[in-house]
């Protein structure tokens, strides 16, 4: 669960709802008040749990502080279930954890379905499992919904009209209005608020489902600030442009693949050194050069290096230079001839310096 709202443009994406987790750290009531008063945020959705063992350590404080700020507070559970029985078990765990954290009866407790486990299931299996989770979570007094990516909605699982919280990140959100037939559209994972650190997931609401089933009474106290802050943020966002770039990179070091082009966006996975990947767009923003990787369920984003050395973490191009081992060669002699350390040479070939090499063997040297 990864830019900015033009307060004066009714067709622009709004920041109606923010979702937070342990990735955002401790969030104070003052921060939520600022989001409400200066940016127009109405609702907050808090990560509660994951699987059947993980409890978000910040859930209770996020719920309490969000409520104290006057926001409508909901929750979400990151799902790993593969069967109906596992879905019921995860719902029981999520419901009990939400109760203990102080999530109010009547709030939404959505299932966040974007895991590899779900990707490996058929649409029918995911539909069955999601239905079982939602039916079970309602026993705790919570209202159910499904969060997933736009590329998965009605492909990997059924999302009925006027339901669902759908993620899809346009390059420039101003003027966009996606997934209007659903409850909510998460349109960015890297929005910045004035007194909070890092980037945040934000969503535009199309129904009153996430505001306690009623018309929102949460209003910003400083409408001028809402317009000014978002106009300023939009200019900053618009100054950085995504450009088309079809390239293949090989990683020099381990790099985090994220849900958005921001160091505060959620980590999808950590790609090890030596990984080769294809990208389709690039941008320099917030101190790094970022590229976008098309994936089976949307996109992933990774930094190729800091703005001062934009390719520090990668080698451009998939082509390698090979050397054929000759009699008398050693890791040391080959490394010396190619300006490498023995460790680097061995590592990029998936070996260690203690591995025996033989004449005729091909080694990657570039």
mmCIF file of N, CA and C in Angstrom, residues 82-169:
data_model
loop_
_atom_site.group_PDB
_atom_site.id
_atom_site.type_symbol
_atom_site.label_atom_id
_atom_site.label_comp_id
_atom_site.label_asym_id
_atom_site.label_seq_id
_atom_site.Cartn_x
_atom_site.Cartn_y
_atom_site.Cartn_z
ATOM 1 N N UNK A 82 -3.576 -18.379 0.371
ATOM 2 C CA UNK A 82 -3.657 -19.122 -0.889
ATOM 3 C C UNK A 82 -4.894 -20.020 -0.947
ATOM 4 N N UNK A 83 -5.509 -20.251 0.219
ATOM 5 C CA UNK A 83 -6.690 -21.113 0.283
ATOM 6 C C UNK A 83 -7.784 -20.409 1.075
ATOM 7 N N UNK A 84 -8.983 -20.967 1.006
ATOM 8 C CA UNK A 84 -10.110 -20.399 1.751
ATOM 9 C C UNK A 84 -9.850 -20.471 3.248
ATOM 10 N N UNK A 85 -9.337 -21.585 3.725
ATOM 11 C CA UNK A 85 -9.061 -21.738 5.156
ATOM 12 C C UNK A 85 -8.003 -20.737 5.622
ATOM 13 N N UNK A 86 -6.972 -20.513 4.789
ATOM 14 C CA UNK A 86 -5.947 -19.534 5.146
ATOM 15 C C UNK A 86 -6.531 -18.123 5.168
ATOM 16 N N UNK A 87 -7.446 -17.824 4.245
ATOM 17 C CA UNK A 87 -8.087 -16.510 4.216
ATOM 18 C C UNK A 87 -8.889 -16.269 5.492
ATOM 19 N N UNK A 88 -9.594 -17.277 5.947
ATOM 20 C CA UNK A 88 -10.375 -17.158 7.182
ATOM 21 C C UNK A 88 -9.449 -16.974 8.379
ATOM 22 N N UNK A 89 -8.343 -17.723 8.390
ATOM 23 C CA UNK A 89 -7.381 -17.596 9.491
ATOM 24 C C UNK A 89 -6.763 -16.206 9.516
ATOM 25 N N UNK A 90 -6.438 -15.662 8.345
ATOM 26 C CA UNK A 90 -5.857 -14.314 8.296
ATOM 27 C C UNK A 90 -6.882 -13.257 8.714
ATOM 28 N N UNK A 91 -8.140 -13.464 8.340
ATOM 29 C CA UNK A 91 -9.186 -12.519 8.746
ATOM 30 C C UNK A 91 -9.370 -12.536 10.264
ATOM 31 N N UNK A 92 -9.335 -13.718 10.857
ATOM 32 C CA UNK A 92 -9.446 -13.813 12.315
ATOM 33 C C UNK A 92 -8.276 -13.086 12.996
ATOM 34 N N UNK A 93 -7.089 -13.285 12.454
ATOM 35 C CA UNK A 93 -5.906 -12.622 13.013
ATOM 36 C C UNK A 93 -6.019 -11.113 12.849
ATOM 37 N N UNK A 94 -6.427 -10.664 11.663
ATOM 38 C CA UNK A 94 -6.554 -9.226 11.412
ATOM 39 C C UNK A 94 -7.623 -8.600 12.299
ATOM 40 N N UNK A 95 -8.766 -9.285 12.433
ATOM 41 C CA UNK A 95 -9.849 -8.743 13.253
ATOM 42 C C UNK A 95 -9.456 -8.602 14.707
ATOM 43 N N UNK A 96 -8.808 -9.630 15.261
ATOM 44 C CA UNK A 96 -8.378 -9.578 16.659
ATOM 45 C C UNK A 96 -7.304 -8.510 16.867
ATOM 46 N N UNK A 97 -6.389 -8.391 15.903
ATOM 47 C CA UNK A 97 -5.326 -7.390 16.006
ATOM 48 C C UNK A 97 -5.896 -5.982 15.914
ATOM 49 N N UNK A 98 -6.883 -5.788 15.027
ATOM 50 C CA UNK A 98 -7.519 -4.480 14.883
ATOM 51 C C UNK A 98 -8.256 -4.085 16.157
ATOM 52 N N UNK A 99 -8.961 -5.035 16.758
ATOM 53 C CA UNK A 99 -9.668 -4.764 18.016
ATOM 54 C C UNK A 99 -8.681 -4.323 19.097
ATOM 55 N N UNK A 100 -7.569 -5.063 19.201
ATOM 56 C CA UNK A 100 -6.568 -4.756 20.225
ATOM 57 C C UNK A 100 -5.922 -3.400 19.986
ATOM 58 N N UNK A 101 -5.811 -2.993 18.702
ATOM 59 C CA UNK A 101 -5.178 -1.711 18.374
ATOM 60 C C UNK A 101 -6.134 -0.540 18.513
ATOM 61 N N UNK A 102 -7.425 -0.813 18.683
ATOM 62 C CA UNK A 102 -8.385 0.263 18.907
ATOM 63 C C UNK A 102 -9.153 0.711 17.677
ATOM 64 N N UNK A 103 -9.163 -0.101 16.611
ATOM 65 C CA UNK A 103 -9.925 0.283 15.425
ATOM 66 C C UNK A 103 -11.416 0.172 15.722
ATOM 67 N N UNK A 104 -12.138 1.225 15.480
ATOM 68 C CA UNK A 104 -13.555 1.304 15.843
ATOM 69 C C UNK A 104 -14.414 0.356 15.024
ATOM 70 N N UNK A 105 -15.411 -0.209 15.666
ATOM 71 C CA UNK A 105 -16.416 -1.004 14.964
ATOM 72 C C UNK A 105 -17.082 -0.112 13.923
ATOM 73 N N UNK A 106 -17.318 -0.659 12.740
ATOM 74 C CA UNK A 106 -17.918 0.117 11.657
ATOM 75 C C UNK A 106 -16.896 0.665 10.679
ATOM 76 N N UNK A 107 -15.603 0.641 11.059
ATOM 77 C CA UNK A 107 -14.552 1.089 10.148
ATOM 78 C C UNK A 107 -14.363 0.053 9.043
ATOM 79 N N UNK A 108 -13.740 0.479 7.953
ATOM 80 C CA UNK A 108 -13.356 -0.461 6.898
ATOM 81 C C UNK A 108 -12.096 -1.192 7.337
ATOM 82 N N UNK A 109 -12.047 -2.513 7.115
ATOM 83 C CA UNK A 109 -10.801 -3.264 7.271
ATOM 84 C C UNK A 109 -10.610 -4.010 5.953
ATOM 85 N N UNK A 110 -9.816 -3.406 5.072
ATOM 86 C CA UNK A 110 -9.648 -3.924 3.710
ATOM 87 C C UNK A 110 -8.594 -5.016 3.662
ATOM 88 N N UNK A 111 -8.741 -5.920 2.711
ATOM 89 C CA UNK A 111 -7.699 -6.898 2.437
ATOM 90 C C UNK A 111 -6.842 -6.379 1.285
ATOM 91 N N UNK A 112 -5.550 -6.286 1.507
ATOM 92 C CA UNK A 112 -4.584 -5.778 0.524
ATOM 93 C C UNK A 112 -4.047 -6.985 -0.246
ATOM 94 N N UNK A 113 -4.515 -7.154 -1.481
ATOM 95 C CA UNK A 113 -4.202 -8.357 -2.254
ATOM 96 C C UNK A 113 -3.261 -7.980 -3.405
ATOM 97 N N UNK A 114 -1.975 -8.181 -3.177
ATOM 98 C CA UNK A 114 -0.965 -7.869 -4.197
ATOM 99 C C UNK A 114 0.265 -8.764 -4.052
ATOM 100 N N UNK A 115 0.145 -9.842 -3.305
ATOM 101 C CA UNK A 115 1.291 -10.696 -3.015
ATOM 102 C C UNK A 115 1.566 -11.672 -4.151
ATOM 103 N N UNK A 116 2.764 -12.268 -4.103
ATOM 104 C CA UNK A 116 3.115 -13.293 -5.079
ATOM 105 C C UNK A 116 2.193 -14.503 -4.947
ATOM 106 N N UNK A 117 1.753 -14.772 -3.701
ATOM 107 C CA UNK A 117 0.833 -15.897 -3.502
ATOM 108 C C UNK A 117 -0.441 -15.713 -4.332
ATOM 109 N N UNK A 118 -0.978 -14.487 -4.314
ATOM 110 C CA UNK A 118 -2.196 -14.226 -5.080
ATOM 111 C C UNK A 118 -1.927 -14.279 -6.581
ATOM 112 N N UNK A 119 -0.754 -13.825 -6.979
ATOM 113 C CA UNK A 119 -0.416 -13.846 -8.402
ATOM 114 C C UNK A 119 -0.364 -15.274 -8.945
ATOM 115 N N UNK A 120 -0.041 -16.220 -8.074
ATOM 116 C CA UNK A 120 0.068 -17.618 -8.498
ATOM 117 C C UNK A 120 -1.272 -18.339 -8.544
ATOM 118 N N UNK A 121 -2.338 -17.677 -8.093
ATOM 119 C CA UNK A 121 -3.658 -18.319 -8.056
ATOM 120 C C UNK A 121 -4.494 -17.921 -9.272
ATOM 121 N N UNK A 122 -5.500 -18.711 -9.553
ATOM 122 C CA UNK A 122 -6.447 -18.365 -10.615
ATOM 123 C C UNK A 122 -7.376 -17.260 -10.119
ATOM 124 N N UNK A 123 -8.051 -16.612 -11.051
ATOM 125 C CA UNK A 123 -9.015 -15.581 -10.687
ATOM 126 C C UNK A 123 -10.113 -16.156 -9.792
ATOM 127 N N UNK A 124 -10.583 -17.340 -10.129
ATOM 128 C CA UNK A 124 -11.647 -17.978 -9.346
ATOM 129 C C UNK A 124 -11.183 -18.260 -7.917
ATOM 130 N N UNK A 125 -9.939 -18.708 -7.768
ATOM 131 C CA UNK A 125 -9.412 -18.992 -6.426
ATOM 132 C C UNK A 125 -9.262 -17.711 -5.628
ATOM 133 N N UNK A 126 -8.738 -16.659 -6.256
ATOM 134 C CA UNK A 126 -8.618 -15.380 -5.550
ATOM 135 C C UNK A 126 -9.983 -14.847 -5.149
ATOM 136 N N UNK A 127 -10.971 -14.965 -6.027
ATOM 137 C CA UNK A 127 -12.327 -14.502 -5.696
ATOM 138 C C UNK A 127 -12.873 -15.265 -4.491
ATOM 139 N N UNK A 128 -12.690 -16.574 -4.493
ATOM 140 C CA UNK A 128 -13.167 -17.392 -3.370
ATOM 141 C C UNK A 128 -12.467 -16.993 -2.073
ATOM 142 N N UNK A 129 -11.160 -16.826 -2.133
ATOM 143 C CA UNK A 129 -10.403 -16.483 -0.923
ATOM 144 C C UNK A 129 -10.756 -15.089 -0.413
ATOM 145 N N UNK A 130 -10.877 -14.126 -1.325
ATOM 146 C CA UNK A 130 -11.232 -12.764 -0.909
ATOM 147 C C UNK A 130 -12.626 -12.734 -0.271
ATOM 148 N N UNK A 131 -13.558 -13.478 -0.853
ATOM 149 C CA UNK A 131 -14.914 -13.526 -0.303
ATOM 150 C C UNK A 131 -14.906 -14.120 1.102
ATOM 151 N N UNK A 132 -14.088 -15.158 1.306
ATOM 152 C CA UNK A 132 -14.002 -15.779 2.632
ATOM 153 C C UNK A 132 -13.410 -14.816 3.647
ATOM 154 N N UNK A 133 -12.363 -14.083 3.256
ATOM 155 C CA UNK A 133 -11.770 -13.102 4.167
ATOM 156 C C UNK A 133 -12.799 -12.039 4.552
ATOM 157 N N UNK A 134 -13.486 -11.486 3.558
ATOM 158 C CA UNK A 134 -14.412 -10.386 3.825
ATOM 159 C C UNK A 134 -15.596 -10.836 4.682
ATOM 160 N N UNK A 135 -16.093 -12.020 4.422
ATOM 161 C CA UNK A 135 -17.204 -12.536 5.232
ATOM 162 C C UNK A 135 -16.773 -12.710 6.682
ATOM 163 N N UNK A 136 -15.538 -13.196 6.885
ATOM 164 C CA UNK A 136 -15.045 -13.425 8.237
ATOM 165 C C UNK A 136 -14.769 -12.108 8.958
ATOM 166 N N UNK A 137 -14.233 -11.119 8.242
ATOM 167 C CA UNK A 137 -13.872 -9.853 8.886
ATOM 168 C C UNK A 137 -15.127 -9.107 9.334
ATOM 169 N N UNK A 138 -16.227 -9.323 8.631
ATOM 170 C CA UNK A 138 -17.483 -8.668 9.013
ATOM 171 C C UNK A 138 -18.000 -9.165 10.354
ATOM 172 N N UNK A 139 -17.581 -10.362 10.770
ATOM 173 C CA UNK A 139 -17.992 -10.898 12.072
ATOM 174 C C UNK A 139 -17.425 -10.066 13.224
ATOM 175 N N UNK A 140 -16.373 -9.306 12.951
ATOM 176 C CA UNK A 140 -15.767 -8.452 13.983
ATOM 177 C C UNK A 140 -16.403 -7.060 14.011
ATOM 178 N N UNK A 141 -17.381 -6.849 13.141
ATOM 179 C CA UNK A 141 -18.049 -5.552 13.103
ATOM 180 C C UNK A 141 -17.428 -4.566 12.138
ATOM 181 N N UNK A 142 -16.494 -5.049 11.303
ATOM 182 C CA UNK A 142 -15.845 -4.165 10.332
ATOM 183 C C UNK A 142 -16.472 -4.336 8.955
ATOM 184 N N UNK A 143 -16.389 -3.273 8.170
ATOM 185 C CA UNK A 143 -16.836 -3.331 6.786
ATOM 186 C C UNK A 143 -15.652 -3.750 5.914
ATOM 187 N N UNK A 144 -15.904 -4.550 4.894
ATOM 188 C CA UNK A 144 -14.823 -5.137 4.102
ATOM 189 C C UNK A 144 -14.658 -4.436 2.759
ATOM 190 N N UNK A 145 -13.453 -4.526 2.206
ATOM 191 C CA UNK A 145 -13.172 -4.047 0.859
ATOM 192 C C UNK A 145 -11.883 -4.713 0.390
ATOM 193 N N UNK A 146 -11.582 -4.563 -0.899
ATOM 194 C CA UNK A 146 -10.360 -5.134 -1.480
ATOM 195 C C UNK A 146 -9.498 -4.008 -2.035
ATOM 196 N N UNK A 147 -8.207 -4.033 -1.670
ATOM 197 C CA UNK A 147 -7.215 -3.150 -2.288
ATOM 198 C C UNK A 147 -6.373 -3.991 -3.234
ATOM 199 N N UNK A 148 -6.173 -3.496 -4.461
ATOM 200 C CA UNK A 148 -5.280 -4.176 -5.397
ATOM 201 C C UNK A 148 -4.875 -3.194 -6.480
ATOM 202 N N UNK A 149 -3.997 -3.629 -7.366
ATOM 203 C CA UNK A 149 -3.528 -2.764 -8.448
ATOM 204 C C UNK A 149 -4.529 -2.748 -9.597
ATOM 205 N N UNK A 150 -4.473 -1.689 -10.377
ATOM 206 C CA UNK A 150 -5.369 -1.578 -11.516
ATOM 207 C C UNK A 150 -5.186 -2.696 -12.526
ATOM 208 N N UNK A 151 -3.946 -3.185 -12.660
ATOM 209 C CA UNK A 151 -3.688 -4.257 -13.623
ATOM 210 C C UNK A 151 -4.235 -5.603 -13.153
ATOM 211 N N UNK A 152 -4.488 -5.731 -11.844
ATOM 212 C CA UNK A 152 -5.040 -6.972 -11.296
ATOM 213 C C UNK A 152 -6.565 -6.938 -11.227
ATOM 214 N N UNK A 153 -7.129 -5.749 -11.095
ATOM 215 C CA UNK A 153 -8.581 -5.630 -10.926
ATOM 216 C C UNK A 153 -9.301 -6.209 -12.141
ATOM 217 N N UNK A 154 -10.165 -7.185 -11.870
ATOM 218 C CA UNK A 154 -10.949 -7.893 -12.880
ATOM 219 C C UNK A 154 -10.100 -8.707 -13.853
ATOM 220 N N UNK A 155 -8.830 -8.879 -13.517
ATOM 221 C CA UNK A 155 -7.961 -9.814 -14.229
ATOM 222 C C UNK A 155 -7.531 -10.930 -13.286
ATOM 223 N N UNK A 156 -6.923 -10.556 -12.171
ATOM 224 C CA UNK A 156 -6.523 -11.526 -11.162
ATOM 225 C C UNK A 156 -7.634 -11.790 -10.153
ATOM 226 N N UNK A 157 -8.581 -10.874 -10.062
ATOM 227 C CA UNK A 157 -9.702 -11.018 -9.120
ATOM 228 C C UNK A 157 -10.827 -10.110 -9.575
ATOM 229 N N UNK A 158 -12.034 -10.416 -9.163
ATOM 230 C CA UNK A 158 -13.193 -9.607 -9.513
ATOM 231 C C UNK A 158 -13.334 -8.442 -8.541
ATOM 232 N N UNK A 159 -13.477 -7.240 -9.079
ATOM 233 C CA UNK A 159 -13.775 -6.049 -8.280
ATOM 234 C C UNK A 159 -15.080 -5.478 -8.821
ATOM 235 N N UNK A 160 -16.137 -5.635 -8.080
ATOM 236 C CA UNK A 160 -17.444 -5.174 -8.533
ATOM 237 C C UNK A 160 -17.528 -3.651 -8.500
ATOM 238 N N UNK A 161 -18.449 -3.121 -9.307
ATOM 239 C CA UNK A 161 -18.673 -1.684 -9.327
ATOM 240 C C UNK A 161 -19.073 -1.163 -7.959
ATOM 241 N N UNK A 162 -18.609 0.057 -7.648
ATOM 242 C CA UNK A 162 -18.877 0.721 -6.360
ATOM 243 C C UNK A 162 -18.256 -0.030 -5.190
ATOM 244 N N UNK A 163 -17.254 -0.836 -5.475
ATOM 245 C CA UNK A 163 -16.447 -1.456 -4.426
ATOM 246 C C UNK A 163 -14.993 -1.295 -4.847
ATOM 247 N N UNK A 164 -14.076 -1.651 -3.956
ATOM 248 C CA UNK A 164 -12.672 -1.703 -4.333
ATOM 249 C C UNK A 164 -11.915 -0.403 -4.156
ATOM 250 N N UNK A 165 -10.655 -0.580 -3.761
ATOM 251 C CA UNK A 165 -9.698 0.520 -3.606
ATOM 252 C C UNK A 165 -8.551 0.162 -4.542
ATOM 253 N N UNK A 166 -8.421 0.910 -5.640
ATOM 254 C CA UNK A 166 -7.568 0.508 -6.748
ATOM 255 C C UNK A 166 -6.362 1.445 -6.879
ATOM 256 N N UNK A 167 -5.189 0.844 -7.048
ATOM 257 C CA UNK A 167 -3.946 1.607 -7.191
ATOM 258 C C UNK A 167 -3.541 1.696 -8.654
ATOM 259 N N UNK A 168 -3.202 2.899 -9.072
ATOM 260 C CA UNK A 168 -2.679 3.142 -10.414
ATOM 261 C C UNK A 168 -2.033 4.503 -10.426
ATOM 262 N N UNK A 169 -0.760 4.569 -10.797
ATOM 263 C CA UNK A 169 0.012 5.810 -10.666
ATOM 264 C C UNK A 169 0.307 6.430 -12.033
#
